[in-house]
XYZ file of C-alpha atoms in Angstrom:
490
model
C -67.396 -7.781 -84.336
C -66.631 -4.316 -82.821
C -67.401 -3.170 -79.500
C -70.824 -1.596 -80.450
C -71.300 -4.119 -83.888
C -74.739 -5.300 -84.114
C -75.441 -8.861 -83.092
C -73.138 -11.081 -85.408
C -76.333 -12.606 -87.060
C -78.162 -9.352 -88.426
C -75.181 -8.342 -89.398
C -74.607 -11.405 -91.374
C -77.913 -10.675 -92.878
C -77.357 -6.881 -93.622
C -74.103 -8.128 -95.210
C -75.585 -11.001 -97.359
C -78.096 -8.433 -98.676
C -75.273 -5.790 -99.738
C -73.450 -8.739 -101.492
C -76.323 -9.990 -103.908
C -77.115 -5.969 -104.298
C -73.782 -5.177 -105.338
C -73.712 -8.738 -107.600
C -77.055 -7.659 -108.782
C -76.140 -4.514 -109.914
C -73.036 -6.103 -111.813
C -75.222 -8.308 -113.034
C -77.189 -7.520 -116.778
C -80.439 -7.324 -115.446
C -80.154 -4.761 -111.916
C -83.703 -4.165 -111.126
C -84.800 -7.939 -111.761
C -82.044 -9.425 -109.974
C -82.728 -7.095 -106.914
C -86.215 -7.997 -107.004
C -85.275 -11.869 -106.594
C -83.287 -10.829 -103.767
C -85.898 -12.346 -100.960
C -86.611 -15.227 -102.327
C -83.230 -16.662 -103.272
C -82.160 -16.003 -99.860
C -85.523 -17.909 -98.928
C -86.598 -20.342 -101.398
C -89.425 -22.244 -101.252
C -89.319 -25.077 -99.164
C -86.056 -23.765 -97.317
C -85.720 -23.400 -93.219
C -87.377 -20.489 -91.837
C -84.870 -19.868 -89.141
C -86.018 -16.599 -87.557
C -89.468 -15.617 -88.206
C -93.388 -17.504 -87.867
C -93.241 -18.428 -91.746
C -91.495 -17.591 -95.115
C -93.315 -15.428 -96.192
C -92.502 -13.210 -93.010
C -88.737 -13.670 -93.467
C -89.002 -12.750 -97.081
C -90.818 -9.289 -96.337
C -87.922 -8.316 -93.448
C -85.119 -9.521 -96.523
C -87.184 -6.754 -98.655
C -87.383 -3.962 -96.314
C -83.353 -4.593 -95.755
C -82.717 -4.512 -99.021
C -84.752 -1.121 -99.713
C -82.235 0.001 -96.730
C -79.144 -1.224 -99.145
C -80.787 0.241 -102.021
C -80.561 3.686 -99.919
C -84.450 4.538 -98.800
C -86.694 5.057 -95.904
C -88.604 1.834 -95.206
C -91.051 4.203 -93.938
C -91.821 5.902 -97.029
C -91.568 2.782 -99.244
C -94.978 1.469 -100.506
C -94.970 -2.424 -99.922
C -96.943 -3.064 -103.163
C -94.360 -1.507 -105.054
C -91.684 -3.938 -106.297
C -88.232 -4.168 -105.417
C -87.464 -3.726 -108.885
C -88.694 -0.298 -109.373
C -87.596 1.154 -106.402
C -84.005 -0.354 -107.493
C -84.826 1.815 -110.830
C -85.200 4.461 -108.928
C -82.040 4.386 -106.672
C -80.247 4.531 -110.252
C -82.168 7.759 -111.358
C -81.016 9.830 -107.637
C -78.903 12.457 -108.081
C -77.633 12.660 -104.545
C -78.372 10.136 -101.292
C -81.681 10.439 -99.222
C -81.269 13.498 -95.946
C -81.706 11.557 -92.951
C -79.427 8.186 -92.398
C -81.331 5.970 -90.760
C -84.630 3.918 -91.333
C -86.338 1.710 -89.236
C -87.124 -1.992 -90.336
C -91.239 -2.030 -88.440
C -91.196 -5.709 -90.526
C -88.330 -6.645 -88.078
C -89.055 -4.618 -85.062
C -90.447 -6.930 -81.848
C -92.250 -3.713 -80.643
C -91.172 -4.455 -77.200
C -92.691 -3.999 -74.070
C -92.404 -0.299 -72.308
C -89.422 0.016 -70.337
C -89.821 -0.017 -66.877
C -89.119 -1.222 -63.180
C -90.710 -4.952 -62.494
C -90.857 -6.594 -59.186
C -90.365 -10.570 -59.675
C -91.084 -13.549 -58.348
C -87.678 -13.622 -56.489
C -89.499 -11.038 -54.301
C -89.568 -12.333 -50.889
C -92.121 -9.807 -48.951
C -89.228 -8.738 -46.793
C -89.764 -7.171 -43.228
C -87.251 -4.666 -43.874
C -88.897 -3.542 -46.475
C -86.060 -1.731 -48.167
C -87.411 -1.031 -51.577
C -90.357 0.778 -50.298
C -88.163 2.880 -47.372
C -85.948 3.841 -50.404
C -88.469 4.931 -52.906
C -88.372 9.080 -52.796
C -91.905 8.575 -55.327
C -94.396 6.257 -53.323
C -94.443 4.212 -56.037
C -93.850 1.199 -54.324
C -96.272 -0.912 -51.414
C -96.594 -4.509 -50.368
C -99.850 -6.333 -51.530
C -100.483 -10.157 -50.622
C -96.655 -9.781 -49.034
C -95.447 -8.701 -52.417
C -93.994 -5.872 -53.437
C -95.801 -4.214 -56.080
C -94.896 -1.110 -58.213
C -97.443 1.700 -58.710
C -96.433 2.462 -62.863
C -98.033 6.278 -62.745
C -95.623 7.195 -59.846
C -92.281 4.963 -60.603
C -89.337 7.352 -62.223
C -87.676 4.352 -62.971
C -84.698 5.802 -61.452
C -83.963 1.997 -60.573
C -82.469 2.757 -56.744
C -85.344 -0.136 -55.670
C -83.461 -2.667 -57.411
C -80.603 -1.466 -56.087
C -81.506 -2.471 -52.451
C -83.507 -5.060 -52.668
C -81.385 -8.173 -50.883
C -82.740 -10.495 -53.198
C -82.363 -8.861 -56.579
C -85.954 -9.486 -57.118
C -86.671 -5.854 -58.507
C -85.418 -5.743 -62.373
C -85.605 -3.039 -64.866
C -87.183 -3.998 -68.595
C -85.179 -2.113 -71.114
C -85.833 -1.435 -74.874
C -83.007 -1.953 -76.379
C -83.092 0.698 -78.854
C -84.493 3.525 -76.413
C -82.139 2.924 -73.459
C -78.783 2.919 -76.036
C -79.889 5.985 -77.228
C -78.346 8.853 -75.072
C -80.405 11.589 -76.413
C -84.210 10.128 -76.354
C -84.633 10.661 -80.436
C -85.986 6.632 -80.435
C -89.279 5.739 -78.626
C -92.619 3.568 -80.109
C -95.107 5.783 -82.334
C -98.557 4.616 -81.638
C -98.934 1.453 -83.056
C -96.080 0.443 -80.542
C -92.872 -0.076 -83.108
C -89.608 2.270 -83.127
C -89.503 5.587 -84.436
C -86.749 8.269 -84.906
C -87.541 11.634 -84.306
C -84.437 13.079 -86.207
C -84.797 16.449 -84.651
C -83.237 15.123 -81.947
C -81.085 12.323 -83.511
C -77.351 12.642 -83.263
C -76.604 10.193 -85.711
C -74.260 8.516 -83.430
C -75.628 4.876 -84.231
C -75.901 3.361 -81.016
C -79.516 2.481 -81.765
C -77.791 0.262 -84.834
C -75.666 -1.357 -83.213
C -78.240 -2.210 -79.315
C -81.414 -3.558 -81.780
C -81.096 -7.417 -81.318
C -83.605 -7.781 -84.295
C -82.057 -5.437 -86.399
C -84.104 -3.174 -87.037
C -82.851 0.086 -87.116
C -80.995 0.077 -90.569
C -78.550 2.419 -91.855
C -79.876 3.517 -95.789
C -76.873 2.561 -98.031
C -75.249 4.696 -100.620
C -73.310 1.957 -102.513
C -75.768 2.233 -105.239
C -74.235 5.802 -105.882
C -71.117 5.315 -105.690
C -71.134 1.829 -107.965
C -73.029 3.995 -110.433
C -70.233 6.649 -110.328
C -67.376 4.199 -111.343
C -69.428 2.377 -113.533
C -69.796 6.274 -115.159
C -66.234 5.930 -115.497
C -65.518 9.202 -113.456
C -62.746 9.465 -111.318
C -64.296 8.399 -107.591
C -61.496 8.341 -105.087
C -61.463 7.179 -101.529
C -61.038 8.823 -98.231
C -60.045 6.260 -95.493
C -60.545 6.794 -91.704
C -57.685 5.917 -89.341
C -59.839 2.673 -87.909
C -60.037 1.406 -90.905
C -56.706 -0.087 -90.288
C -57.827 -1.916 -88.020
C -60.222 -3.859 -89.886
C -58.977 -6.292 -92.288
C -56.749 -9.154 -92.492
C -54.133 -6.957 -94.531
C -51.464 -4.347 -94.031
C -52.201 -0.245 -95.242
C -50.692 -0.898 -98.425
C -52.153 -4.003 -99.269
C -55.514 -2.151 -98.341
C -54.751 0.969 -100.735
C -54.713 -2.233 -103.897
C -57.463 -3.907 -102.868
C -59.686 -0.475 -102.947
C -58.047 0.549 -106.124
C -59.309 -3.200 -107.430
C -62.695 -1.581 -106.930
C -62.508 1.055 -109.351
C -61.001 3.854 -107.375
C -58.799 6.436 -109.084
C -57.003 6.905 -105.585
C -57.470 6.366 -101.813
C -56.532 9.499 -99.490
C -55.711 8.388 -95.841
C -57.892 10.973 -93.826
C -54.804 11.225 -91.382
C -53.216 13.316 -93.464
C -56.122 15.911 -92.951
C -55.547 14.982 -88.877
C -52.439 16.054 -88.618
C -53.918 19.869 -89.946
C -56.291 19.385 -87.331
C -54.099 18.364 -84.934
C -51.974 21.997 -85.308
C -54.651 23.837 -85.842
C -56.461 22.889 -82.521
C -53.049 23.319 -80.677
C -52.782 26.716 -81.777
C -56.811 27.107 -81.249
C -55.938 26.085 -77.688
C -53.510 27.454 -76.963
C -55.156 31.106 -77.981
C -57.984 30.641 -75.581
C -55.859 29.627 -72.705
C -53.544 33.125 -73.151
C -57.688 34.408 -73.245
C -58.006 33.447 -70.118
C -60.544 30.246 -71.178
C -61.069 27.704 -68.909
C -61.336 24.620 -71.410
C -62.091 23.736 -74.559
C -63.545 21.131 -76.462
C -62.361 19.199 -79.411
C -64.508 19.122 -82.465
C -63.365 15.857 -84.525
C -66.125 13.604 -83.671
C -69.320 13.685 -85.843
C -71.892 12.643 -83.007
C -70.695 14.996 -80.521
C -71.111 17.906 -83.390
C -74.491 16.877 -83.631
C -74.997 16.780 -79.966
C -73.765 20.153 -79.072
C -75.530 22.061 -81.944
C -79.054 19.983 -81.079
C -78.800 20.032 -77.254
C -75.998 21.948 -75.498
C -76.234 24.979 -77.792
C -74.205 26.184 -75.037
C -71.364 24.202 -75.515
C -70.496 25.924 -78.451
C -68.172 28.506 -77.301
C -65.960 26.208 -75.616
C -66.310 23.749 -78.634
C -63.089 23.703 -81.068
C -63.556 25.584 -84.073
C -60.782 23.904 -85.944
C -62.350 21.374 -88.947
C -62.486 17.809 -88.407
C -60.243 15.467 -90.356
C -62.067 14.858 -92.511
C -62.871 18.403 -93.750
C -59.368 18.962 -94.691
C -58.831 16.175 -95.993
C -61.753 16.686 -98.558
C -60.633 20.236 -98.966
C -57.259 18.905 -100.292
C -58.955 16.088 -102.569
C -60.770 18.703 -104.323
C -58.094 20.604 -104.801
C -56.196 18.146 -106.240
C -58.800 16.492 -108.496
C -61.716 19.127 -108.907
C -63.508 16.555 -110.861
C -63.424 13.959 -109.059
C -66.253 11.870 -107.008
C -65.132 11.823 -102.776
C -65.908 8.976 -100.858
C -65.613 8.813 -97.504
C -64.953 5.354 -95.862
C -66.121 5.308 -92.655
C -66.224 3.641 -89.004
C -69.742 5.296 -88.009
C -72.869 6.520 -89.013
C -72.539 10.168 -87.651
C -70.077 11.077 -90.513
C -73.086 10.475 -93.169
C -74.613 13.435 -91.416
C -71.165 15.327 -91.087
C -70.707 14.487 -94.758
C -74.077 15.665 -95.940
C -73.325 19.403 -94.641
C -69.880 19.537 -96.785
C -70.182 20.362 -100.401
C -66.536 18.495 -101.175
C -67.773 14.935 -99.362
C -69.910 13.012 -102.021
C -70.832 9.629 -100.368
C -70.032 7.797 -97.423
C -69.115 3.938 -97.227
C -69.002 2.358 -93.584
C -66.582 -0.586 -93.212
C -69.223 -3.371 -93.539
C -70.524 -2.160 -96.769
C -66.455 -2.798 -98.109
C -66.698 -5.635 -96.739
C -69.406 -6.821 -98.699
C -67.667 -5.159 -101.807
C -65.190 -7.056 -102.046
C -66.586 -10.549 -100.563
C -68.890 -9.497 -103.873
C -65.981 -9.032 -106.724
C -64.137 -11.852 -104.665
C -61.255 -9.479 -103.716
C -58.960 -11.003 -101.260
C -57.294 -8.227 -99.293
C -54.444 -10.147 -98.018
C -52.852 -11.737 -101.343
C -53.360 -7.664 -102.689
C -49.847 -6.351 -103.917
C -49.003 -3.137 -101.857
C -49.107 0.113 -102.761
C -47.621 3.329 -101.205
C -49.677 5.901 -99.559
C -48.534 9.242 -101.240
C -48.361 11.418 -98.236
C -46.710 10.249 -94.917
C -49.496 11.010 -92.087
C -48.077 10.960 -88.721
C -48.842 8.356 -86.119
C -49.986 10.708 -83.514
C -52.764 11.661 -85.868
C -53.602 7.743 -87.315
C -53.967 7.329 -83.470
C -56.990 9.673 -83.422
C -59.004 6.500 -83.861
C -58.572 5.334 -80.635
C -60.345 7.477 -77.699
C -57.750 9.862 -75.789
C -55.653 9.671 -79.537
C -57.034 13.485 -80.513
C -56.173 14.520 -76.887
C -52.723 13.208 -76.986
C -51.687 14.526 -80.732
C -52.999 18.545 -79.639
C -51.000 17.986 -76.434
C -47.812 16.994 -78.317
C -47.826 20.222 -80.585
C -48.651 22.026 -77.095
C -45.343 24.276 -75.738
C -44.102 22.455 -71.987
C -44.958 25.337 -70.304
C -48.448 25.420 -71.159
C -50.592 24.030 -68.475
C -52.874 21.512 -70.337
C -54.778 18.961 -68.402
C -56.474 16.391 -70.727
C -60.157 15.035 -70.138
C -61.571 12.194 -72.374
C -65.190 11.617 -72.178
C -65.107 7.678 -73.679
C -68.503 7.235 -75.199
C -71.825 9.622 -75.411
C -74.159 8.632 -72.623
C -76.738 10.095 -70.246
C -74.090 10.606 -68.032
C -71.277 12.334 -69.611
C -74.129 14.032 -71.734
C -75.428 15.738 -67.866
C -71.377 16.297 -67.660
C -71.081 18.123 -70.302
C -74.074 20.497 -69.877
C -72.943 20.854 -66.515
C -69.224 22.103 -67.564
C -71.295 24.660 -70.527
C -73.819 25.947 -67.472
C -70.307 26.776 -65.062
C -68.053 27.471 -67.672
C -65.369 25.457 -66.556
C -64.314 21.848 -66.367
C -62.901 21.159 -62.803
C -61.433 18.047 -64.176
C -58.934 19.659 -67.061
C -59.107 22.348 -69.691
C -58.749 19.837 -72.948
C -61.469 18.053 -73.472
C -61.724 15.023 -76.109
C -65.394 13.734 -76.679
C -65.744 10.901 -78.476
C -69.673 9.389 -79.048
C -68.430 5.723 -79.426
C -67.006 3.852 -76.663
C -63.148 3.290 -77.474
C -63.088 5.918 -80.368
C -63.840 5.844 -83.920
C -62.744 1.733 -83.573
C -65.662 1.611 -81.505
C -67.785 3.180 -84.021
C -71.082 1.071 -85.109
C -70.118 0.163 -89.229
C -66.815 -1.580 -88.169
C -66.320 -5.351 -88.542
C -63.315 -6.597 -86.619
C -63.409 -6.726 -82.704
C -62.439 -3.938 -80.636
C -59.008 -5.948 -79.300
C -57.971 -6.980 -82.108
C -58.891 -3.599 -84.045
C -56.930 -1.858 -81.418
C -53.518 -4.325 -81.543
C -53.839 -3.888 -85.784
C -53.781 0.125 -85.341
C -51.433 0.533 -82.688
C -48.891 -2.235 -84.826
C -49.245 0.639 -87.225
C -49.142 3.784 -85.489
C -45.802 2.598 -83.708
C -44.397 1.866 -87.691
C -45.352 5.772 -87.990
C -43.229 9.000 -88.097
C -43.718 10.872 -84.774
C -45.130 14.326 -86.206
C -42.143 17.380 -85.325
C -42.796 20.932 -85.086
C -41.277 21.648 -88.226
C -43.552 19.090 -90.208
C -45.118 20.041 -92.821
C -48.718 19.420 -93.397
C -49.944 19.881 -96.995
């Protein structure tokens, strides 16, 4: 599991589904086999380990597998069989605009969040929760503490105080992970994205205990691409060497077993971002600029053109990985099909506004691929990577990695004083408005934003946990070439 992975057991689930719909769609009979989907997984007669009844179970197993087949669950009409909708993920042309769906089968519509007195609560003389309250909103009634709901701010400074921890604050999971308040309960009291103000970051993914926010697959496309026989190649994050029991070039085989004409490491288009946002930097400081911003993370994109519009002139201009990396695929192969393999779900968004990015895979969707075609990774042959990326720039994965690399390529003289902001929250979100609004950040002048906790390794489609993620990478970032001055970089 990664830091922010979903609870091991939905994502057991999530995977099982992408398995049979990958096997299904090898299979001679695609739309039938899809539709069986539910009920093999829950036969009759079988344990119903989650839900009231079978029949339950089976509809949540649907709605997850209209997710893997790439759709909204909230435009899918339940009376219309798995079957055809899988006949209709083969006709798309191009994957569905907004990333995420939202499972209502599986969601526990849970209670409003909010501040609740227990019955811990002792009726204190001291009365500190009530002296501390700036809203009124809280008064003793039959010696108990009692919180007025139309006043509280839910600021939580009660429960701070109180001597008995009595006072406790009832979170939705889903809402409180979300750091920019796109996820709240439509009326009928289950989750809804408003995707105006989504980032795409994922962090609703990853906090739902049921679940229940879903990411919409696009394995369907790309299977049907290779199947086409057209020449798909792969573009691999830095974290995703992190991820599997295998070494780089053992990974490069056990892609290419999939059908891929080629796998790109995206590090190679990191270390043209990496010189580019030196040079970007250093420009603004001889300016006179007070900071900047880097621009490789997806979320924080999203974040600063949604909600700190401001931001943006102290935001990198320089391309993200990703971008150049794409840019150079394209120009290599012109025909061929780019997919991106990826840690989060922000770079589905990212990918969707760049003409040379085709389809994006996250890390537990090749998982499933090749737990589907039976591919061991680690008895794979090994194959060399045909360009040598640098290991300051297959370090970007890891928060304070982009920060470092610019630095590097920085001249001594040049007074640079990193900031990492480790993870997108209500906090470092008021930060960052805060440097925009002043135009300056009194804690450095490079700032690296990163949306997931611990970098891209931290993002919410990895598989492996964080620690051991982290000691794969850095095994083979210290194996890398140091990037020079002189390096060249296409």
């Amino acid at each position: 599991m990664s830091m922010n992975a979903t609870p091991r057991q939905t994502s057991h689930l999530k995977r099982e589904i992408l398995v049979r719909l990958i096997r299904a769609y090898l299979s001679e009979d695609f739309a039938e086999n899809t539709r069986l989907i539910p009920f093999a997984m829950r036969p009759k007669g079988s344990e119903v380990p989650y839900r009231c009844c079978i029949h339950k179970e089976r509809a949540i197993l649907r709605d997850r597998t209209v997710a893997g087949l790439g759709m909204s669950i909230e435009d899918a009409d339940d009376s219309v069989l798995l079957s055809t909708l899988a006949e209709k993920a083969l006709e798309r042309e191009t994957p569905e605009t907004d990333p995420l769906t939202v499972l209502t089968s599986a969601c526990k519509g849970c209670v409003p969040s909010r501040i609740y007195v227990t019955d811990l609560c002792q009726g204190c003389v001291a009365r500190p929760c009530v002296n501390t309250c700036k809203f009124g909103a809280i008064s003793v009634q039959n010696g108990k503490s009692v919180i007025d709901p139309a006043k509280c701010k839910n600021c939580g400074m009660c429960a701070q105080v109180c001597p008995y921890q009595a006072i406790t604050k009832i979170i939705v999971p889903c809402e409180n992970a979300c750091p920019v308040g796109a996820i709240n309960k439509n009326e009928d009291g289950y989750a809804q994205i408003d995707f105006d103000k989504c980032i795409s970051c994922g962090k609703c993914v990853s906090a739902c205990p049921f679940g229940a926010v879903h990411e919409k697959s696009q394995i369907i496309d790309i299977l049907k691409n290779i199947k086409k026989g057209k020449k798909v190649i792969a573009m691999v994050a830095p974290a995703i060497m992190g991820q599997l029991p295998c070494t780089p070039k053992q990974l490069k085989e056990a892609i290419l077993n999939l059908g891929f004409a080629e796998v790109y490491e995206v590090a190679q288009g990191a270390d043209i971002t990496t010189r580019t946002e030196a040079a970007e930097f250093e420009e603004r400081l001889e300016k006179g600029e007070e900071f900047m911003t880097t621009s490789c993370c997806a979320g924080y994109n999203e974040l600063v053109d949604k909600h700190i519009p401001e931001m943006k002139p102290f935001r990198s201009d320089t391309k993200t990985p990703l971008y150049y990396t794409s840019e150079i695929v394209k120009r290599e192969h012109p025909d061929a099909i780019t997919v991106f393999f990826s840690p989060c779900n922000a770079k589905r968004k990212e990918a969707m506004k760049n003409p040379n990015v085709d389809f994006v895979l996250n890390y537990e969707e090749l998982g499933a691929w090749f737990v589907a075609l039976g591919v061991q990774v680690s008895e794979c042959g090994e194959i060399e990577f045909s360009y040598d990326a640098s290991a300051e720039s297959r370090n970007y994965a890891v928060t304070g990695g982009v920060a470092q690399a610019v630095q590097k390529m920085l001249p001594e003289h040049l007074p640079t004083y990193p900031v990492v902001i480790n993870g997108l929250d209500k906090q470092s979100i008021r930060d960052l408005k805060k440097y925009a609004k002043n135009g300056v950040c009194e804690l450095g002048n490079l700032v690296e934003v990163m949306a997931c906790q611990g970098g891209c390794l931290g993002g919410n489609g990895t598989v492996n946990a964080y620690k051991q993620a982290l000691k794969q990478l850095t095994n083979y970032v210290n194996d890398s070439k140091s990037m020079a001055p002189e390096q060249e970089t296409v």
